[in-house]
PDB file of C-alpha atoms and ligand atoms in Angstrom:
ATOM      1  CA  UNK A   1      86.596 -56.986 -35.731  1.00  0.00           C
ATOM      2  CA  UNK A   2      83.909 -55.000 -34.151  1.00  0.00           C
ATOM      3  CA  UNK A   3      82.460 -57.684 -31.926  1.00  0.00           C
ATOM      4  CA  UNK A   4      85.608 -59.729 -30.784  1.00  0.00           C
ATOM      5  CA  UNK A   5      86.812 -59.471 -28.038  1.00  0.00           C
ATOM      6  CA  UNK A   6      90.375 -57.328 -28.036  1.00  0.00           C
ATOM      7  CA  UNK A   7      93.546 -57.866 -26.356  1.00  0.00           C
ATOM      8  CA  UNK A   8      94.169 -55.091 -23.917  1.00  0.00           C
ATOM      9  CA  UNK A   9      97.673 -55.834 -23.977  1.00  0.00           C
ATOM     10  CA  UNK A  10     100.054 -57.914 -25.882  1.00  0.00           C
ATOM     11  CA  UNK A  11     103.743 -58.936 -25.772  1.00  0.00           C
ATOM     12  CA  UNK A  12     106.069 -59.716 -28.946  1.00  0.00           C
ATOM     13  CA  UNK A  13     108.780 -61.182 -28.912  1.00  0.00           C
ATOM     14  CA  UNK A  14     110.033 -59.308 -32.011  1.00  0.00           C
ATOM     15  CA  UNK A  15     112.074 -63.221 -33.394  1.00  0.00           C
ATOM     16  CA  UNK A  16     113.540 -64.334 -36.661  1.00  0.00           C
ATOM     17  CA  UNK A  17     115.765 -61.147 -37.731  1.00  0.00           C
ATOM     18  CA  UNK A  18     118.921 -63.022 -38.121  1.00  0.00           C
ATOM     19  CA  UNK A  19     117.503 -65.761 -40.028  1.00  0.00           C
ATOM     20  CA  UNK A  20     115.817 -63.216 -42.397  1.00  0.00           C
ATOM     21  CA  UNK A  21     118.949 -61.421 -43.079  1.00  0.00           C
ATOM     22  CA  UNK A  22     120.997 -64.798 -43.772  1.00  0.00           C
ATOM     23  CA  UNK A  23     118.124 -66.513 -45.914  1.00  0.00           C
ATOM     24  CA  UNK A  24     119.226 -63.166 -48.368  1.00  0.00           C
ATOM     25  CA  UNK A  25     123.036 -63.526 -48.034  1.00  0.00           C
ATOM     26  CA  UNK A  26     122.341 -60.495 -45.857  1.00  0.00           C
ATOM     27  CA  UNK A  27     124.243 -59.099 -42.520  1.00  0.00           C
ATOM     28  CA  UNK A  28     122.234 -60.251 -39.893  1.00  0.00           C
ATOM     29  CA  UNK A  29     122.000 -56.031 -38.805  1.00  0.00           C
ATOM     30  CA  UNK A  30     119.934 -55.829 -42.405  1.00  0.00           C
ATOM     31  CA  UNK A  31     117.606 -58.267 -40.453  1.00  0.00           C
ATOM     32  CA  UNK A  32     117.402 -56.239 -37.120  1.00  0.00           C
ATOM     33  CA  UNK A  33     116.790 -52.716 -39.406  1.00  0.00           C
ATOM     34  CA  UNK A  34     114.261 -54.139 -41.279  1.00  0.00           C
ATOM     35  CA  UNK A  35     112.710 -55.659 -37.975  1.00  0.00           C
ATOM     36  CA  UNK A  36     112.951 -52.010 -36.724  1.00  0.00           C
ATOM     37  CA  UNK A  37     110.904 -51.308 -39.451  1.00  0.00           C
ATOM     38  CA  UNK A  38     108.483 -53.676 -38.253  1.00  0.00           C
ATOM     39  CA  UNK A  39     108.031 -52.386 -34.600  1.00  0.00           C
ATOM     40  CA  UNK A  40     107.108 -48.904 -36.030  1.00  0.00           C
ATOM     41  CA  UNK A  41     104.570 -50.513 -38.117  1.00  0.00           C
ATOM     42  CA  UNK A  42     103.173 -52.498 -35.488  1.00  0.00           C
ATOM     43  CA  UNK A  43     102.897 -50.075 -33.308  1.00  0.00           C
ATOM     44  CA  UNK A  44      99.962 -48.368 -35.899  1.00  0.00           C
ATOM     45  CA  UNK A  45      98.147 -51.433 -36.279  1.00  0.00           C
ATOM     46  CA  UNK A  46      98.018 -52.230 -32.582  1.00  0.00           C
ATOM     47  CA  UNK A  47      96.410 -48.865 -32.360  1.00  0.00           C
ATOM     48  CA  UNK A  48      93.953 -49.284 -34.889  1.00  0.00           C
ATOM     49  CA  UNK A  49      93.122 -52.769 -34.303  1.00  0.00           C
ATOM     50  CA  UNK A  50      92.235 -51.278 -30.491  1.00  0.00           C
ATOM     51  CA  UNK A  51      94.625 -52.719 -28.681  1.00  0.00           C
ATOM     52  CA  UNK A  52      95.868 -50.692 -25.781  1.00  0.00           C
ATOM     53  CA  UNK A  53      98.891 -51.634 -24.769  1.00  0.00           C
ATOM     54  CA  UNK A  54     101.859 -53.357 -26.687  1.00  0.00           C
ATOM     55  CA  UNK A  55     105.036 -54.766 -25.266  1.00  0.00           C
ATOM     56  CA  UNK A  56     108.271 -55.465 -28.050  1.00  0.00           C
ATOM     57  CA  UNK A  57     110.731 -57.640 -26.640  1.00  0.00           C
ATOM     58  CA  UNK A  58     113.811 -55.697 -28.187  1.00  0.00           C
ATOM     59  CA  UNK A  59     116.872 -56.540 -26.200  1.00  0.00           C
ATOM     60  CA  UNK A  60     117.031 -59.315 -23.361  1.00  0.00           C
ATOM     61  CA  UNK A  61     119.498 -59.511 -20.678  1.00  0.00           C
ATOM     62  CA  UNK A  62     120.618 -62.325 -22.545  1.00  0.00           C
ATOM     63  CA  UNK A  63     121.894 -60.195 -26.071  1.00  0.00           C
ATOM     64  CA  UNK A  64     124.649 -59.021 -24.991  1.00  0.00           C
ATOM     65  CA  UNK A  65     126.261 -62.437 -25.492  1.00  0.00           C
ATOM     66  CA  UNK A  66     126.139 -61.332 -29.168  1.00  0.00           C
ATOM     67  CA  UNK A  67     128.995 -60.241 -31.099  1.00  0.00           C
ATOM     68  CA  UNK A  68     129.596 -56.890 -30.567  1.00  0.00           C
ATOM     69  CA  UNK A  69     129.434 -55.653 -34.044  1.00  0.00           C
ATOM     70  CA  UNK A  70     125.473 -56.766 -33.609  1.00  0.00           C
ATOM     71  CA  UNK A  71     124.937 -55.372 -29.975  1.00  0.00           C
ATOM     72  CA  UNK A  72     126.379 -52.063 -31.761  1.00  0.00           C
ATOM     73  CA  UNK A  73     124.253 -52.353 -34.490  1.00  0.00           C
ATOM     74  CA  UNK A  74     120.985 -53.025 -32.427  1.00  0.00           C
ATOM     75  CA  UNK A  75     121.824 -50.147 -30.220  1.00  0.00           C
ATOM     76  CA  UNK A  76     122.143 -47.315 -33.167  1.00  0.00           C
ATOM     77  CA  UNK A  77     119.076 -48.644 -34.270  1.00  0.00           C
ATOM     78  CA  UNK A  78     117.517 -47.907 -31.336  1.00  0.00           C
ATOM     79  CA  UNK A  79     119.426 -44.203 -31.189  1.00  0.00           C
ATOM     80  CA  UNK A  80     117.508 -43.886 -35.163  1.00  0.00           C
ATOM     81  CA  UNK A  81     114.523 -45.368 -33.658  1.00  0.00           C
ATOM     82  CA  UNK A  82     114.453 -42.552 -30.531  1.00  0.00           C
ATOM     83  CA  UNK A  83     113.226 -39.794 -33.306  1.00  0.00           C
ATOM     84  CA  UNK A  84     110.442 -41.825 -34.094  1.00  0.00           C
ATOM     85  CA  UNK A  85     109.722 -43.108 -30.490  1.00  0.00           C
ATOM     86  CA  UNK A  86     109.478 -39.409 -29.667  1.00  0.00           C
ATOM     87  CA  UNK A  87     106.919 -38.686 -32.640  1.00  0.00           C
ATOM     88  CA  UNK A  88     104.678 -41.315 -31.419  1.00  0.00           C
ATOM     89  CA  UNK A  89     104.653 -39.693 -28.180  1.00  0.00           C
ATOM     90  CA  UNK A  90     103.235 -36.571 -29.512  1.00  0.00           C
ATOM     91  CA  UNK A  91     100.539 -38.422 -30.575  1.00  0.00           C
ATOM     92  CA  UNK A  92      99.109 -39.131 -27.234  1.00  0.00           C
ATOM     93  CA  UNK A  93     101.173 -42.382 -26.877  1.00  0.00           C
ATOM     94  CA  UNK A  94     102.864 -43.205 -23.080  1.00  0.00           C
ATOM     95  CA  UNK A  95     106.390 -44.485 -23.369  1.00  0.00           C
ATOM     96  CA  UNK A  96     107.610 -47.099 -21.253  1.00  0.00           C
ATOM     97  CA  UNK A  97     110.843 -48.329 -21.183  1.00  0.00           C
ATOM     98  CA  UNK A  98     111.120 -52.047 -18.903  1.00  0.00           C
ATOM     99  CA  UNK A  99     114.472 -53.847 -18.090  1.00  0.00           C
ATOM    100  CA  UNK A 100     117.654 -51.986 -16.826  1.00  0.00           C
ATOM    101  CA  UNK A 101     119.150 -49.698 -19.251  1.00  0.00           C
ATOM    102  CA  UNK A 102     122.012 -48.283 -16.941  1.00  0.00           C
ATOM    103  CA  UNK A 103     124.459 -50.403 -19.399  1.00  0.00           C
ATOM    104  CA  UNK A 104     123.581 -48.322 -22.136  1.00  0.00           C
ATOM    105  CA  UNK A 105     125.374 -45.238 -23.408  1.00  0.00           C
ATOM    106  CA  UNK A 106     124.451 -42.199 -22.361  1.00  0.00           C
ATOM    107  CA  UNK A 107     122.767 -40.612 -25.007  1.00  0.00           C
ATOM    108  CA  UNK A 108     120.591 -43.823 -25.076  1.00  0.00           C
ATOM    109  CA  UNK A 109     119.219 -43.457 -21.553  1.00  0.00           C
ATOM    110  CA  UNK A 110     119.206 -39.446 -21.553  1.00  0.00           C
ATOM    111  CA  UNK A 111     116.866 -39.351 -24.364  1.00  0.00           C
ATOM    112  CA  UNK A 112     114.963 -42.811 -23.250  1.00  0.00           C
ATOM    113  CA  UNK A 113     114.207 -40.900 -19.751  1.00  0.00           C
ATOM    114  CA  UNK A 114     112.725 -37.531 -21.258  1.00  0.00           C
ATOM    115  CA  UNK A 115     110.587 -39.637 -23.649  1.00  0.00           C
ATOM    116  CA  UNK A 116     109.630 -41.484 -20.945  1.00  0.00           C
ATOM    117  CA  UNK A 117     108.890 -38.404 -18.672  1.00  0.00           C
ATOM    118  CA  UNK A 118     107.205 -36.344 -21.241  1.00  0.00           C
ATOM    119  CA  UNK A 119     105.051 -39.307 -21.857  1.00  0.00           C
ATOM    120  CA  UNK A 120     103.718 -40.185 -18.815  1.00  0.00           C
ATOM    121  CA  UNK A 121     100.267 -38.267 -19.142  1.00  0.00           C
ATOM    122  CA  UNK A 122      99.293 -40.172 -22.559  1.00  0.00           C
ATOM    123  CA  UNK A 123      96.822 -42.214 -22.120  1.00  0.00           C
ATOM    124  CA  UNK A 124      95.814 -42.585 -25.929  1.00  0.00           C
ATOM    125  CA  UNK A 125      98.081 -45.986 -26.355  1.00  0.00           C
ATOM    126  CA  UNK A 126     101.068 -47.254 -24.298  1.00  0.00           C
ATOM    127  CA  UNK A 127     104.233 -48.748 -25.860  1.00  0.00           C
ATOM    128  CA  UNK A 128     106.828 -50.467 -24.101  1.00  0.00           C
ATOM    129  CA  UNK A 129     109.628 -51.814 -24.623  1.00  0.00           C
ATOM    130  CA  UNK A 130     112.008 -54.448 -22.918  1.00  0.00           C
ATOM    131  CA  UNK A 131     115.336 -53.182 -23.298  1.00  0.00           C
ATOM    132  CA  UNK A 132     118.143 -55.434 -21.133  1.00  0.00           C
ATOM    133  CA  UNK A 133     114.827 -57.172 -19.605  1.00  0.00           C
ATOM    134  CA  UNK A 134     114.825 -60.194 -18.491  1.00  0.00           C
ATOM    135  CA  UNK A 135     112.046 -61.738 -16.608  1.00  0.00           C
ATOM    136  CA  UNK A 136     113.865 -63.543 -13.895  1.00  0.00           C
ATOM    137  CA  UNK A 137     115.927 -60.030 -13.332  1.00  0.00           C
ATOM    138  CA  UNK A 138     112.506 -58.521 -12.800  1.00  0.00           C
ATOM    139  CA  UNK A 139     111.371 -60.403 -10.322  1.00  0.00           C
ATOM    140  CA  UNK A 140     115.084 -60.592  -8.320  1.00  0.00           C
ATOM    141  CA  UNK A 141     114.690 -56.634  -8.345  1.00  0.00           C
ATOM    142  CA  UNK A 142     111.236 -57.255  -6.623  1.00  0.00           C
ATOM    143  CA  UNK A 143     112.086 -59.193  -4.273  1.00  0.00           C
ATOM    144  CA  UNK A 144     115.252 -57.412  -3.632  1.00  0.00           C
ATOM    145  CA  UNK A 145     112.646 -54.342  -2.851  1.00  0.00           C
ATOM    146  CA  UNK A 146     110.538 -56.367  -0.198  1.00  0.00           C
ATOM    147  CA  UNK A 147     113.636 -57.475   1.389  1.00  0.00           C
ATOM    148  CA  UNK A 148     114.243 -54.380   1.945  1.00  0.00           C
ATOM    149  CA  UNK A 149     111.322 -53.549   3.177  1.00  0.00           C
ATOM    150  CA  UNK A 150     111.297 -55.763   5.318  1.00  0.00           C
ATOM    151  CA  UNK A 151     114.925 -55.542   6.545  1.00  0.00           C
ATOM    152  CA  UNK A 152     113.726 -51.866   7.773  1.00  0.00           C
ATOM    153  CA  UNK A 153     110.837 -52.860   9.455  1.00  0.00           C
ATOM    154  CA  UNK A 154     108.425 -52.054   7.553  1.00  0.00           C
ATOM    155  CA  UNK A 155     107.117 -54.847   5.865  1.00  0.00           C
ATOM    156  CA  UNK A 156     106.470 -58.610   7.479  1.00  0.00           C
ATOM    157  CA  UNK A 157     106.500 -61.376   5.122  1.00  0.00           C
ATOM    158  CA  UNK A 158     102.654 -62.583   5.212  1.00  0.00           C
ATOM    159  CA  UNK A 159     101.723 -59.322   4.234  1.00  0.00           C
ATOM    160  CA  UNK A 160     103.530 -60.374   0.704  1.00  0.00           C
ATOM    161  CA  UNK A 161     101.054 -60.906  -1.635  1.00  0.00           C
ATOM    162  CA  UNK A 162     100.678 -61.225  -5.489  1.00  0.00           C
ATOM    163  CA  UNK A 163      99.542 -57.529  -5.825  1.00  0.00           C
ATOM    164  CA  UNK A 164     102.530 -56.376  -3.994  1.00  0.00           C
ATOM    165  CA  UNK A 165     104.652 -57.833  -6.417  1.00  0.00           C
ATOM    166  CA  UNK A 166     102.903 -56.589  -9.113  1.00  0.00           C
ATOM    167  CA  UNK A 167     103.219 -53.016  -7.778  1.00  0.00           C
ATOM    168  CA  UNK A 168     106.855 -53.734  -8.118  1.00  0.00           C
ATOM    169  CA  UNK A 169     107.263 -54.945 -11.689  1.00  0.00           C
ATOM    170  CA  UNK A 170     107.689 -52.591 -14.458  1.00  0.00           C
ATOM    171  CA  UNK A 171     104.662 -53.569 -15.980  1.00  0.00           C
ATOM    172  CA  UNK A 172     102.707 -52.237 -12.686  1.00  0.00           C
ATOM    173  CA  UNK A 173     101.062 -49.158 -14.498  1.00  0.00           C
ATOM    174  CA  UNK A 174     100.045 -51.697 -17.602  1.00  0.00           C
ATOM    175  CA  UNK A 175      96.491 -53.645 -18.556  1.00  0.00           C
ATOM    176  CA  UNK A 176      97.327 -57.178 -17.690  1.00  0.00           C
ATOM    177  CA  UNK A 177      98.981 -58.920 -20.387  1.00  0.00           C
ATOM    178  CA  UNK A 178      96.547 -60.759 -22.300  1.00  0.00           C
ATOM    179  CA  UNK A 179      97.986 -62.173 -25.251  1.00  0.00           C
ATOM    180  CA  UNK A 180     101.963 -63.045 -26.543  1.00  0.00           C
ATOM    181  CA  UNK A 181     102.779 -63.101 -29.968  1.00  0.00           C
ATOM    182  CA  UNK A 182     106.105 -65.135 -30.996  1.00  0.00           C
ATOM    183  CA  UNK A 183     106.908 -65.463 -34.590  1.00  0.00           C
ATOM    184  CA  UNK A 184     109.905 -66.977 -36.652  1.00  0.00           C
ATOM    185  CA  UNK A 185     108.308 -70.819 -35.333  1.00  0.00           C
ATOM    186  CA  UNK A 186     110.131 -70.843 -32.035  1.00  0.00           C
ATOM    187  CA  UNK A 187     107.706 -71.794 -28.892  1.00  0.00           C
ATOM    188  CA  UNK A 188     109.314 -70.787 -26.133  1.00  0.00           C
ATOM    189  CA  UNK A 189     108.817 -67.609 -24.103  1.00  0.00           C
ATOM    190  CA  UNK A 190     112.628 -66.635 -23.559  1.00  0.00           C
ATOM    191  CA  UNK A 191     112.407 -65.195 -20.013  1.00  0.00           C
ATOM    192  CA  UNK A 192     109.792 -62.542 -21.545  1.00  0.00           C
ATOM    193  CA  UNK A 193     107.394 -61.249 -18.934  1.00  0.00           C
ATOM    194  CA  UNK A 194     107.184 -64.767 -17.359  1.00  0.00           C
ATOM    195  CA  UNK A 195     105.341 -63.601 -14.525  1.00  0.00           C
ATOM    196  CA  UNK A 196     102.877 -61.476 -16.538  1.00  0.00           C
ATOM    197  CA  UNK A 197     102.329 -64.637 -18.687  1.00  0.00           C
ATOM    198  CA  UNK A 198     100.849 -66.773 -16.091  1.00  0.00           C
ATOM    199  CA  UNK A 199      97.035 -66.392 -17.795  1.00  0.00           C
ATOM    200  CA  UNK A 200      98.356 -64.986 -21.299  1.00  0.00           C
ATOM    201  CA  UNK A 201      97.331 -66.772 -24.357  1.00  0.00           C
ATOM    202  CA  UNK A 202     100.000 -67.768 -26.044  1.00  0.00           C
ATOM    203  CA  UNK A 203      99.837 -67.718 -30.425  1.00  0.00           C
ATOM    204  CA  UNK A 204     103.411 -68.963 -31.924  1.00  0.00           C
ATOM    205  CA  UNK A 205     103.678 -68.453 -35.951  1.00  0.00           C
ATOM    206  CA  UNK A 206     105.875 -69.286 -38.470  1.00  0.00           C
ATOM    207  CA  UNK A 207     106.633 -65.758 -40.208  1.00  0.00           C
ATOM    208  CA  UNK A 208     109.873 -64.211 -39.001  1.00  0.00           C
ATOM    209  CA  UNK A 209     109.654 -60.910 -37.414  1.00  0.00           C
ATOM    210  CA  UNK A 210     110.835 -58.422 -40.790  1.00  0.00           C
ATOM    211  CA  UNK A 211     108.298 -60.363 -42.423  1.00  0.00           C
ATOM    212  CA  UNK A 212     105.516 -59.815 -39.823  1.00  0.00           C
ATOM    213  CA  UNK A 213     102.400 -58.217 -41.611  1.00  0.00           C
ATOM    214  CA  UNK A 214      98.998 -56.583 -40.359  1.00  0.00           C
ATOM    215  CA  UNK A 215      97.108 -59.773 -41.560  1.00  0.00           C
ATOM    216  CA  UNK A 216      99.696 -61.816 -38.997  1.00  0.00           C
ATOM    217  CA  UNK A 217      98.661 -59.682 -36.383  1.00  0.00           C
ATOM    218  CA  UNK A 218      94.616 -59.639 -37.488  1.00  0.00           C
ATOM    219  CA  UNK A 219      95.384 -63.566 -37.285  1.00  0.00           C
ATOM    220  CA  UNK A 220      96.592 -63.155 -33.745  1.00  0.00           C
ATOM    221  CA  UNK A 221      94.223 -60.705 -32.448  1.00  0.00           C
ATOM    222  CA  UNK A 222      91.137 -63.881 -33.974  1.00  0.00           C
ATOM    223  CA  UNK A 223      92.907 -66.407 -32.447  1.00  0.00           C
ATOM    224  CA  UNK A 224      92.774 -64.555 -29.081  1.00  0.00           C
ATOM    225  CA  UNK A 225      89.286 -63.835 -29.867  1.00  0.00           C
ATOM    226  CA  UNK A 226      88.322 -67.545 -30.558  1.00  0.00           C
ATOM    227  CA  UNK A 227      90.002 -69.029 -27.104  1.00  0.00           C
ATOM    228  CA  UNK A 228      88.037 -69.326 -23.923  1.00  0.00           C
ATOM    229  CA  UNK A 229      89.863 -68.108 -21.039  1.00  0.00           C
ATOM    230  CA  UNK A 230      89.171 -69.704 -17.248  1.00  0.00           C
ATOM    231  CA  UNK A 231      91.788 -68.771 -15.510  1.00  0.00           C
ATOM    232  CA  UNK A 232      91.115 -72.208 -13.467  1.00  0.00           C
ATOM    233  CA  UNK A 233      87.673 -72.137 -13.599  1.00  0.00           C
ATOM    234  CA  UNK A 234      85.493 -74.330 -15.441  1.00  0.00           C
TER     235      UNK A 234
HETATM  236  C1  FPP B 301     115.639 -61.512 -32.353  1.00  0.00           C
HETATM  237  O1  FPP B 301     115.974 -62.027 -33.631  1.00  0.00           O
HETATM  238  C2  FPP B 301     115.766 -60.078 -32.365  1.00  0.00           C
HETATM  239  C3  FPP B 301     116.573 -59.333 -31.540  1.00  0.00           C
HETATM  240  C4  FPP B 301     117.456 -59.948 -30.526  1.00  0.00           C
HETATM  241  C5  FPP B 301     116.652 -57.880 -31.660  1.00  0.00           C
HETATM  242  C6  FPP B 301     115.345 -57.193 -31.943  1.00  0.00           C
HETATM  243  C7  FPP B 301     115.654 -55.811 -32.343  1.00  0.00           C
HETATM  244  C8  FPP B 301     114.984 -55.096 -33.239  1.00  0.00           C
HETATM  245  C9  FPP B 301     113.732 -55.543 -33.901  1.00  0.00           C
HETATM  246  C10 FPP B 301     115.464 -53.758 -33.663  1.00  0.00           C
HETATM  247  C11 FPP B 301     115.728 -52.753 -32.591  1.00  0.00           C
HETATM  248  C12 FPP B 301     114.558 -52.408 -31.807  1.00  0.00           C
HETATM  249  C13 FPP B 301     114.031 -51.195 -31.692  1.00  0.00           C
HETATM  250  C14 FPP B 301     112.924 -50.988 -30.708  1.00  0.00           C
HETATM  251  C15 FPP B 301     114.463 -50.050 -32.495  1.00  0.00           C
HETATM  252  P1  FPP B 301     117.257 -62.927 -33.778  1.00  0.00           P
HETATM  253  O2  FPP B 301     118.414 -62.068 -34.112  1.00  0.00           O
HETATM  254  O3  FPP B 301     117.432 -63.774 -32.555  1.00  0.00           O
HETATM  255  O4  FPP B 301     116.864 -63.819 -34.999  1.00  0.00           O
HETATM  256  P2  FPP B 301     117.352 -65.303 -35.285  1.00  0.00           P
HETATM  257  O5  FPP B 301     116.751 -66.164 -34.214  1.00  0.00           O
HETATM  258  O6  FPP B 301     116.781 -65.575 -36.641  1.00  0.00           O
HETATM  259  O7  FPP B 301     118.849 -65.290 -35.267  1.00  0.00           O
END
């Protein structure tokens, strides 16, 4: 792929777990643990295909309409996951947790914060991932933050402008997001990033998420490469 050109950063939206798990009779928590599986894989190829920074849509403020036995399931996933989360980060990897995780348990956002912390020098790859994110809730907290801003005084409202906002987002210390990758044949984005989105190239496929190879993500990475971005131009 030496000559195409890369995604700096890309967004999946990490799809299709529950209908893997009940196409095998399965629970649909086999699905989201072999999903898991997935993300950790992904996270090598992103690296080696030379993308810098991926995004995994993992839990959206949506989820936790699920039934609990699922929500549970997702989050000790995410409590196995932490041990590997925190071996990636040794290997020059920055950690970046976006959405609001104060409704987690404790443990979960104790050992989400260090990895974060100890992180934040890496500059060898970045991972993030959406946990309780929502992209309307994103952009309500930024707003919320000018408004307060402003309320004291220090901020008048023509002085808003899009950079501001994106200082605000969690995605501020991020490449811009280039490209979103949606599998299991659903083409929607599901309040993911919308705002990031705005100039993303979008490439939907038919595979669901456990089944998600490196040749899927190859295929993305040349579809990217083939499109012709003008972000309005001509
Ligand atoms: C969407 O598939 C998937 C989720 C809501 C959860 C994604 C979670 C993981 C991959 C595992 C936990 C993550 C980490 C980072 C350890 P779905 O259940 O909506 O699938 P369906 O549309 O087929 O029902």
């Amino acid at each position: 792929m030496e000559d195409k050109i890369i995604p700096q950063h890309v967004g999946i939206i990490m799809d299709g777990n529950g209908r893997w798990a009940k196409k095998r009779g399965l629970p649909r928590n086999m699905g989201h643990k072999q999903g898991a599986a997935v993300f950790k894989k992904t996270i090598s190829w992103c690296r080696e295909l030379g993308v810098k920074c991926a995004t995994f849509y993992a839990f959206s403020t949506e989820n936790w309409k699920r039934p609990a036995e699922e929500v549970e399931g997702i989050m000790n996933l995410l409590r196995q996951y932490i041990k590997d989360i925190r071996e990636a980060a040794r290997e020059n990897v920055r950690i970046i947790i976006i959405g609001d995780i104060s409704r987690f348990a404790e443990d979960i956002q104790a050992d989400l914060e260090e990895i974060q912390n100890d992180s934040c020098a890496n500059d060898g790859f970045i991972v993030s991932i959406a946990l309780n994110y929502g992209g309307r809730a994103e952009l309500v907290k930024a707003m919320r933050e000018l408004g307060e801003l402003i309320a004291a005084g220090a901020l008048v409202p023509d002085d808003i402008t899009e950079e501001l906002i994106d200082k605000r987002l969690y995605t501020s210390e991020m490449p811009p997001l280039d490209l979103v990758i949606r599998p299991s044949g659903e083409q929607r984005l599901s309040n993911f990033l919308i705002w990031q989105a705005a100039y993303a190239e979008f490439v939907f496929m038919d595979v669901l998420w456990p089944d998600f190879t490196k040749k899927d993500l190859e295929y993305a990475l040349e579809q990217f490469a083939s499109r012709n971005r003008r972000y309005g131009g001509i």
